[in-house]
Coordinates of C-alpha atoms in Angstrom, one line a residue:
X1 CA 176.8 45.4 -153.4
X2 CA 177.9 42.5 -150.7
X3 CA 181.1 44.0 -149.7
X4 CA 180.8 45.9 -146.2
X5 CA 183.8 47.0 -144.6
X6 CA 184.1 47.7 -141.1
X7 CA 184.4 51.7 -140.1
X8 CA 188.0 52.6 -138.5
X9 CA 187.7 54.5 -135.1
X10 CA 189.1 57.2 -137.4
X11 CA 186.0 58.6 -138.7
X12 CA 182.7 59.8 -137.6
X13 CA 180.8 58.4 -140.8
X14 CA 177.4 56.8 -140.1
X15 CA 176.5 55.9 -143.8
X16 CA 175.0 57.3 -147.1
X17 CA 172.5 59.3 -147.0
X18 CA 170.7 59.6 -150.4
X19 CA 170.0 62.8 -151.9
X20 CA 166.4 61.8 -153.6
X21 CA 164.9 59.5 -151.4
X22 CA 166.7 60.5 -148.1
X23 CA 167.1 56.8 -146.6
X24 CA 170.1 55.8 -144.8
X25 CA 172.2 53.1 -146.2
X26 CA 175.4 51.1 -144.8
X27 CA 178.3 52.1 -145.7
X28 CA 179.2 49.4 -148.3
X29 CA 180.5 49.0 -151.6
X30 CA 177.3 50.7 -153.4
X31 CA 177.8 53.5 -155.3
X32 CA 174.0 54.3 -156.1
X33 CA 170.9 53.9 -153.6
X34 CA 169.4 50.6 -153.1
X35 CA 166.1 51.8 -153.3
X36 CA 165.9 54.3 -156.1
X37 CA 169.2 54.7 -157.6
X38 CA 169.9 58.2 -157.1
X39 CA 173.1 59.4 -156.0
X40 CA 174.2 58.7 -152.5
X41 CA 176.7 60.6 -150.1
X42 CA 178.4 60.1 -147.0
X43 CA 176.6 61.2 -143.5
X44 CA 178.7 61.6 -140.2
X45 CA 178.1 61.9 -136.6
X46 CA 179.1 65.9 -136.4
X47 CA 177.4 65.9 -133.1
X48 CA 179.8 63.6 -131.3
X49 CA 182.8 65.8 -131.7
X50 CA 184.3 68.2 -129.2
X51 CA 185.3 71.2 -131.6
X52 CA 188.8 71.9 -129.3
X53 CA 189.2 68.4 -129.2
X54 CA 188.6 68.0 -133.0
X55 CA 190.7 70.6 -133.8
X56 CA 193.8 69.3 -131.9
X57 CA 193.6 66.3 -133.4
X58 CA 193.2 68.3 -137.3
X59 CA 196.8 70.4 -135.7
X60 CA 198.1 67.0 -134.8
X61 CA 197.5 65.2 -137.8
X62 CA 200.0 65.0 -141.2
X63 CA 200.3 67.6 -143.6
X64 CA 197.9 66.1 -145.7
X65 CA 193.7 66.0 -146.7
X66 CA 193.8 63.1 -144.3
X67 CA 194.6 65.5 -141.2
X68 CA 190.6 65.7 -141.6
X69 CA 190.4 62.0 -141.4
X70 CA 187.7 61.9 -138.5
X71 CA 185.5 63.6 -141.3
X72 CA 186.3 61.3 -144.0
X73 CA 184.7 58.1 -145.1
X74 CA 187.9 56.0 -145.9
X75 CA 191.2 55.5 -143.6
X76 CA 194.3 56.6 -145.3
X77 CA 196.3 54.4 -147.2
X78 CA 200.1 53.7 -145.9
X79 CA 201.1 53.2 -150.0
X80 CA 200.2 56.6 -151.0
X81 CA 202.0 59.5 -151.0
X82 CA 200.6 63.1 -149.2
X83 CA 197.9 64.9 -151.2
X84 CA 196.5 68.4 -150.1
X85 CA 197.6 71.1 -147.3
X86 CA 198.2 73.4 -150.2
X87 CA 199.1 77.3 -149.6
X88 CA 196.2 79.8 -149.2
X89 CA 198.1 82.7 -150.3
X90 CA 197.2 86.7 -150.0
X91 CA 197.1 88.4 -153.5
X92 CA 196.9 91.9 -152.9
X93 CA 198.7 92.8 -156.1
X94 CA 196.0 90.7 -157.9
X95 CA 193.4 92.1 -155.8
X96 CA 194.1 95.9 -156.6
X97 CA 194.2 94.7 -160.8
X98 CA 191.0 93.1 -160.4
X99 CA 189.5 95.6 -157.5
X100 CA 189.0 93.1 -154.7
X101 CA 190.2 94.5 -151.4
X102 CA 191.3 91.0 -149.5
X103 CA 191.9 88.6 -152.6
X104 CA 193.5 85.3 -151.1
X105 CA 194.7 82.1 -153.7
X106 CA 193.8 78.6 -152.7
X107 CA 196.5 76.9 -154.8
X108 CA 195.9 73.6 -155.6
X109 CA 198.3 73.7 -158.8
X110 CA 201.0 72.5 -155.9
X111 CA 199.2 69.0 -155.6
X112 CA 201.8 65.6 -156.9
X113 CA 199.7 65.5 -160.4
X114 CA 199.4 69.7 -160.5
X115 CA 195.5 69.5 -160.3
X116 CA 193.0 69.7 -157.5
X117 CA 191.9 65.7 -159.2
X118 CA 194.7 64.5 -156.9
X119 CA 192.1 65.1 -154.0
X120 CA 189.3 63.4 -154.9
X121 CA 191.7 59.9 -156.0
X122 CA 193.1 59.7 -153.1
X123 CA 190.0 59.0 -151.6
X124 CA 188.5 56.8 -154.1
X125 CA 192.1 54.7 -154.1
X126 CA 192.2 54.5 -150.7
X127 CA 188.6 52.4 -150.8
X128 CA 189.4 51.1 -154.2
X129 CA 192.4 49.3 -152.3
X130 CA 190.1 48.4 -149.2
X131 CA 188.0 46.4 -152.1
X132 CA 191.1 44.5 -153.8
X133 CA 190.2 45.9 -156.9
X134 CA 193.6 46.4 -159.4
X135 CA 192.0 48.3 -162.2
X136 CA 191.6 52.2 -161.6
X137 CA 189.1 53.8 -164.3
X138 CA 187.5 57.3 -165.2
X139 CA 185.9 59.2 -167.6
X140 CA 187.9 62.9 -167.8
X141 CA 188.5 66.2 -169.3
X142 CA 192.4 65.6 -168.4
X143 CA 193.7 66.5 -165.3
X144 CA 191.5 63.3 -163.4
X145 CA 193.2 61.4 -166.1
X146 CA 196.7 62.7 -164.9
X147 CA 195.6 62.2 -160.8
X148 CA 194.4 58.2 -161.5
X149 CA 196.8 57.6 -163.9
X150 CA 199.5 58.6 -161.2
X151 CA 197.8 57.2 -158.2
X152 CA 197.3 53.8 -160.1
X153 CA 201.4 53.9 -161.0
X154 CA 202.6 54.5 -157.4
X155 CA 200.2 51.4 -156.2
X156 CA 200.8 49.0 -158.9
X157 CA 197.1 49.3 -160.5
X158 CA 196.0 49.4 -164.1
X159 CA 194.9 52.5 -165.1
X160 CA 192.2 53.1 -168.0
X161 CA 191.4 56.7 -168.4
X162 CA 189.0 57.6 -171.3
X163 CA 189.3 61.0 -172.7
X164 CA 187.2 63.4 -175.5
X165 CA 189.4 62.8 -178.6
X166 CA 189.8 66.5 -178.9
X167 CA 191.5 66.6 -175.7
X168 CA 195.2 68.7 -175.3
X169 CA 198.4 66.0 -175.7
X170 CA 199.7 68.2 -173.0
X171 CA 197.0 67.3 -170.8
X172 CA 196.9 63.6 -171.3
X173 CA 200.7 63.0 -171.5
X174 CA 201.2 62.9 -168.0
X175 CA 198.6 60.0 -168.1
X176 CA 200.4 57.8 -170.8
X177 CA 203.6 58.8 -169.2
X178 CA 202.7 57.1 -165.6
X179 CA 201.8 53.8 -168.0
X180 CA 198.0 54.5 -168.1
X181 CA 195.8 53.1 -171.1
X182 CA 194.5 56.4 -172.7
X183 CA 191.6 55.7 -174.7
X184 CA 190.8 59.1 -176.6
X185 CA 186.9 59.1 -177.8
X186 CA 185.1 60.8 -180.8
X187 CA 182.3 62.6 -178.8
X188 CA 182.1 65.2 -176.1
X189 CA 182.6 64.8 -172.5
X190 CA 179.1 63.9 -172.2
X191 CA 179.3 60.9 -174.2
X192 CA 182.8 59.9 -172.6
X193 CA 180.8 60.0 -169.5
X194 CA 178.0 57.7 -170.6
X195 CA 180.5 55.1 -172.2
X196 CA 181.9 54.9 -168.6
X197 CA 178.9 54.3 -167.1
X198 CA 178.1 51.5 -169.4
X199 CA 181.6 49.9 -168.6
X200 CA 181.4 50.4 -165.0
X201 CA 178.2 48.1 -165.0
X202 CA 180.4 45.8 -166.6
X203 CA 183.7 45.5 -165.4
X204 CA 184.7 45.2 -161.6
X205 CA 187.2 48.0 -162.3
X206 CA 187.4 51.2 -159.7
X207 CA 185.7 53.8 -161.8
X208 CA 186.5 57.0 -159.5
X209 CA 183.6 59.0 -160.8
X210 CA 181.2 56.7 -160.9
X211 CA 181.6 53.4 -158.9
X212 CA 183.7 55.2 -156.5
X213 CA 181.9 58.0 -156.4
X214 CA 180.7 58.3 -152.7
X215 CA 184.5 58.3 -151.5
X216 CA 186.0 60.1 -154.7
X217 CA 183.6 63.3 -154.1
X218 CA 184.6 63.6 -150.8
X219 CA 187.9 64.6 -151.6
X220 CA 187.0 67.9 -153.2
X221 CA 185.4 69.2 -149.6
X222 CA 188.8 69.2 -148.1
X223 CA 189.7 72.4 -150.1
X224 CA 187.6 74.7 -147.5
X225 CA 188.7 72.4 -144.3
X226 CA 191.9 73.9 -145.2
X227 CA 190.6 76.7 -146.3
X228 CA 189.1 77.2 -142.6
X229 CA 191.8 76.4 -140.3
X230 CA 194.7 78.4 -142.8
X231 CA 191.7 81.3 -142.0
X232 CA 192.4 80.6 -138.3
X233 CA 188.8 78.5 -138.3
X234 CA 187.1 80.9 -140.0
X235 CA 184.8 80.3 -143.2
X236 CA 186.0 83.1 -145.9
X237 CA 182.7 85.6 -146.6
X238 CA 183.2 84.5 -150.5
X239 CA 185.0 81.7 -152.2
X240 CA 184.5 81.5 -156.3
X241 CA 184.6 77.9 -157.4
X242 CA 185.4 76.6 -160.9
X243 CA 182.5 74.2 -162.2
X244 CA 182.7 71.8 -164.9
X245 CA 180.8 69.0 -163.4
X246 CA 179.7 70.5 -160.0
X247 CA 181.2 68.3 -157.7
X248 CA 183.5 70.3 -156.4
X249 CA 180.8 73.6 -155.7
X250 CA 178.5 71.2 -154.1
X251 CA 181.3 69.7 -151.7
X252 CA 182.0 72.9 -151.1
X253 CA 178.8 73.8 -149.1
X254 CA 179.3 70.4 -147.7
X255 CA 182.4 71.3 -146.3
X256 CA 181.1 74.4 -144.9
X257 CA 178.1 72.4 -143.1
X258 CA 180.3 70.1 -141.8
X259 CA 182.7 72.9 -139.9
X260 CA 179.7 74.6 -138.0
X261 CA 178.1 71.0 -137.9
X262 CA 181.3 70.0 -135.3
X263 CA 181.5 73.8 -134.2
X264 CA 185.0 74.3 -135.9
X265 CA 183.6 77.9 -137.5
X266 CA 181.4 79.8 -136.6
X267 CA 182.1 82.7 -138.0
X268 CA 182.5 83.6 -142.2
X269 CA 180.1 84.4 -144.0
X270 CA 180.7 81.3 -146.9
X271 CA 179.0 82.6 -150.0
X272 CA 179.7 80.4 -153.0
X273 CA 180.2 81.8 -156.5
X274 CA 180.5 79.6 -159.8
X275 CA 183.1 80.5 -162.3
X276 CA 182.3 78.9 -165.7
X277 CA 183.3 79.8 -169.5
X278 CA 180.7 81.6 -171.8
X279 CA 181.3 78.8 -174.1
X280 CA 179.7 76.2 -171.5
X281 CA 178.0 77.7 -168.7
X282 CA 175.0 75.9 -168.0
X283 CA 175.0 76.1 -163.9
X284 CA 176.0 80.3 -164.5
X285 CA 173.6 81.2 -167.1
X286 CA 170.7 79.1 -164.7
X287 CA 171.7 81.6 -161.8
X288 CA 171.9 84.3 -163.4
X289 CA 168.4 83.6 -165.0
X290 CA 166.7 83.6 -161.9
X291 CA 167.9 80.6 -160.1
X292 CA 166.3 78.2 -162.9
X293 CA 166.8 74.7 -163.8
X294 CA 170.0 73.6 -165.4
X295 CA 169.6 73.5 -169.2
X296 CA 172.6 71.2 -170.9
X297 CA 175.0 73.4 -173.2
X298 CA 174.7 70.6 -176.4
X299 CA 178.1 71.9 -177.9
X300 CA 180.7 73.4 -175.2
X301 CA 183.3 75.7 -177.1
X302 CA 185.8 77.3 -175.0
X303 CA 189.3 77.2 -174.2
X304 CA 188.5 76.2 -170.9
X305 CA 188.1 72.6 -171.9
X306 CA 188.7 71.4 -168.5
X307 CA 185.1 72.9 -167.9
X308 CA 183.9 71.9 -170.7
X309 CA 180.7 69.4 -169.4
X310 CA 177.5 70.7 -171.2
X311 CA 175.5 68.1 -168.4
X312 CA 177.2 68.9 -165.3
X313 CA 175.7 65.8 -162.7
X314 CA 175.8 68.3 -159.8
X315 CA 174.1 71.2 -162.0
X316 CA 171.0 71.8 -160.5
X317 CA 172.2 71.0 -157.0
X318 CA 174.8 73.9 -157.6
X319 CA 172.3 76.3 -158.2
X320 CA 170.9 75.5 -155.0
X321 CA 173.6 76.2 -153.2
X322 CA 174.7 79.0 -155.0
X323 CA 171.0 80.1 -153.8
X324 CA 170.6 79.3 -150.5
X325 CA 174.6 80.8 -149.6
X326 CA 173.4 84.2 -150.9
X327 CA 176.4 83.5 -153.5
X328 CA 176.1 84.2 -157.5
X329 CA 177.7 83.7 -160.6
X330 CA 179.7 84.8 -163.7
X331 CA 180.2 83.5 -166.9
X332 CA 183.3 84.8 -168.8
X333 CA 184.7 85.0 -172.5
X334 CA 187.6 83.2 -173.9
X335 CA 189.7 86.5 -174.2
X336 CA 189.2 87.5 -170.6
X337 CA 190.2 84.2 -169.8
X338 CA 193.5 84.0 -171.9
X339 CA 194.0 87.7 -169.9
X340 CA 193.1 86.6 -166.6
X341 CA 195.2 83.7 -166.9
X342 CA 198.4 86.3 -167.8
X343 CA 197.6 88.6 -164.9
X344 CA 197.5 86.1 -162.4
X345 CA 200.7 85.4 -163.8
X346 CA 202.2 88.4 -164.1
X347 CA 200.8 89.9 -160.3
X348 CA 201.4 86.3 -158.2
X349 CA 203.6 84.3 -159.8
X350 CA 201.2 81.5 -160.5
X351 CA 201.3 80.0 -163.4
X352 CA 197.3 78.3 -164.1
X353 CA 195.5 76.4 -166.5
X354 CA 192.6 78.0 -168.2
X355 CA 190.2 77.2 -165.7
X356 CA 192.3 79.4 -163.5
X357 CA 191.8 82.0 -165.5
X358 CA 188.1 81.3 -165.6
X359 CA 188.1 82.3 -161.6
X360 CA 190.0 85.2 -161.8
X361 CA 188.4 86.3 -164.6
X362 CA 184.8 86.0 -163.0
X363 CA 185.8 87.3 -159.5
X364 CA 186.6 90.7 -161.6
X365 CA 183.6 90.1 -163.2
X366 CA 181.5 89.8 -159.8
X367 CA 183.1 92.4 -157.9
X368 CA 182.6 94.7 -160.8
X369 CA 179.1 94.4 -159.7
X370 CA 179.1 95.0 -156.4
X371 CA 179.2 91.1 -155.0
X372 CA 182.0 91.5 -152.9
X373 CA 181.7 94.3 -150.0
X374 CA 185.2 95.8 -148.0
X375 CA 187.1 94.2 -146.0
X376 CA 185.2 90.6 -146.7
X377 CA 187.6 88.0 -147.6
X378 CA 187.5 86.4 -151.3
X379 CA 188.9 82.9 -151.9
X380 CA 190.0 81.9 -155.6
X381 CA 189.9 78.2 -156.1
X382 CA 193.4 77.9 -158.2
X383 CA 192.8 73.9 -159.2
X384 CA 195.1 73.2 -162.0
X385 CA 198.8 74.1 -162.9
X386 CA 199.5 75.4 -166.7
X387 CA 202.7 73.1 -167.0
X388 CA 200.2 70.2 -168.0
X389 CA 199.8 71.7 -171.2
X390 CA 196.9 74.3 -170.4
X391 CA 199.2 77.5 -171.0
X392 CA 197.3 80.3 -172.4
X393 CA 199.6 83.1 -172.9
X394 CA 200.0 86.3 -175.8
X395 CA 202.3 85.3 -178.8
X396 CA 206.2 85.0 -178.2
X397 CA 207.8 87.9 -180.0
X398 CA 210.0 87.5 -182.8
X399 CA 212.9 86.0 -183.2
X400 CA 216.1 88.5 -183.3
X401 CA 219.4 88.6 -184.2
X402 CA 222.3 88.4 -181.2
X403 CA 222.8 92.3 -181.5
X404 CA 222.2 94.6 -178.9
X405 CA 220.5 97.0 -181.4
X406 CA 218.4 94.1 -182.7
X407 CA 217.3 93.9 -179.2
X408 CA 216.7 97.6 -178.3
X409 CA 214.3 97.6 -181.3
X410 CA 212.1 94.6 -180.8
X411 CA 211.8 96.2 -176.9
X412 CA 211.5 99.5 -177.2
X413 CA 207.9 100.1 -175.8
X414 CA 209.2 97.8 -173.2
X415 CA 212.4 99.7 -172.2
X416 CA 210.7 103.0 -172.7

């Protein structure tokens, strides 16, 4: 912990706060707190910004995640290529399948890896660079194993990323393809996760998720800045967030504090849903229980598997802010998810992972009872694109001779 870098005039950030103890640290290359170890998060000055003067220089900025750079912890890096300013798209055909009157996509399945991950790294490179370190590591489900696996190619970095052994090919292909070292591990994500933690004690490698963390979670609140100005700086009333390890729900309210921190919203209502499979849902089934503690789902079984964390390290802090944003939850079966993966499909022409499906499938699921009132403005979080392997579709049909009468047959429900 003796590295301390100098803050750019880019960014607001006064240091980490930490979330158990509450002190304020520096800004340095720590990646727990100093006092007690618990986890530690940027804090910025939101009162020394001028919210028309802000948002010129957000309008003024690349079209990029580091537009929001005087709200980021790191400066951007020249090597890298552009991350973010993905489309917020309106789904009204979705909307009317799924009976949600202003239904709008945040599609994040546009990003250079096809995930949301690419976010995240592109903080946690941009400081791993600022350190000199040449190793980028992380513990993943998949697609972070794509976004550090690519980020580490285009800088000339090693890349170790360590994956459950059940894992899809498709899903860690891109990874071996951009030269990382995939190292596949009998055990659950859980136990992935704790063999990185050893190994980032260590080795001085860049572990995004965990000796990166500070810098890497910041990525994930960028979604909403978007989210806000695409919205015309408005907050939507509901967005319904995907949660595997809670990081990217918890940066979510984050993100929302910070816009009527500076005074770029005030307006939105920002409730916060989480989306999980019924085969791990340990931050939905806690909500929907009465706002309790997290209790770990031991054995996650879903097709989902990018959501499959039965621990989740920002559990109990998503029920919290599922609580206090007046926001709730769903948790959703493997065959609405395989559906809800075809109708967004079929209705918007995005083509999603499971997790996708997971979202869709529990924003039918919440306005089915009642969550979202008319004319309020619902947010999908789409974070990862189906090419990487995740398709979940029905069965092709059969194979068929070349004869026009072959074909009439096999279609005929089709053709009508």
């Amino acid at each position: 912990m003796a590295t301390t870098t100098t803050l750019t005039e880019t960014t607001a950030l006064r240091g980490f706060r930490c979330r158990a103890c509450g002190q304020l640290q520096p800004a340095d290359d720590r990646y727990v707190c100093a006092l007690c170890y618990g986890p530690i998060e940027p804090e910025y000055e939101l009162d020394s910004f001028d919210a028309e003067g802000l948002r010129a220089r957000i309008a003024a900025g690349p079209p990029s995640l580091w537009r929001y750079a005087p709200l980021l912890p790191v400066a951007e890096p020249a090597s890298h290529y552009a991350v973010g300013w993905t489309p917020l798209l309106e789904a009204p055909r979705l909307g009317a399948a799924i009976g949600i009157e202003r239904l709008l996509l945040k599609d994040d399945t546009r990003n250079p890896s096809l995930s949301f991950k690419d976010r995240p790294v592109a903080l946690a490179l941009a400081r791993a660079l600022e350190l000199g370190l040449d190793t980028l590591a992380c513990a993943s489900t998949g697609n972070l194993a794509g976004a550090v696996a690519a980020a580490a190619a285009r800088n000339g970095l090693r890349a170790f990323v360590f994956v459950p052994a059940t894992t899809d090919e498709g899903k860690v292909a891109g990874a071996a393809a951009y030269g990382a070292n995939v190292v596949r591990v009998n055990g659950s994500y859980d136990e992935v996760n704790r063999l990185c933690a050893r190994l980032a004690d260590e080795e001085r490698w860049g572990f995004v998720n965990f000796t990166l963390r500070p810098y890497y979670a910041e990525g994930s609140k960028t979604l909403l800045f978007e989210c806000a100005e695409q919205l015309g700086w408005r907050l939507p009333d509901h967005v319904v967030v995907p949660v595997g390890s809670g990081a990217l729900l918890t940066r979510t309210a984050t993100a929302a504090a910070q816009l009527r921190g500076t005074g770029l919203v005030d307006e939105g209502r920002g409730a916060i849903h989480a989306a999980q499979p019924a085969g791990c849902a340990p931050v939905s089934d806690a909500v929907l229980d009465g706002y309790r503690a997290v209790r770990p789902t031991r054995h996650p079984e879903t097709v989902a598997r990018s959501l499959a964390i039965g621990a989740p390290a920002d559990g109990d802090g998503s029920v919290a802010v599922i609580r206090a944003t007046g926001g709730s939850a769903a948790a959703v079966s493997d065959d609405d998810i395989v559906d809800a993966c075809a109708l967004l499909a079929q209705t918007e022409g995005v083509l999603a992972e499971p997790a996708g499906g997971v979202v869709v499938a529990a924003a039918r699921a919440l306005a089915r009872r009642g969550v979202f009132a008319s004319g309020e403005s619902v947010v999908l979080y789409i974070t990862g694109n189906a090419y990487k392997g995740g398709v979940v579709a029905p069965p092709l049909a059969a194979v068929i001779d070349p004869d026009a009468d072959a074909f009439r047959d096999a279609y005929q429900e089709v053709l009508g």
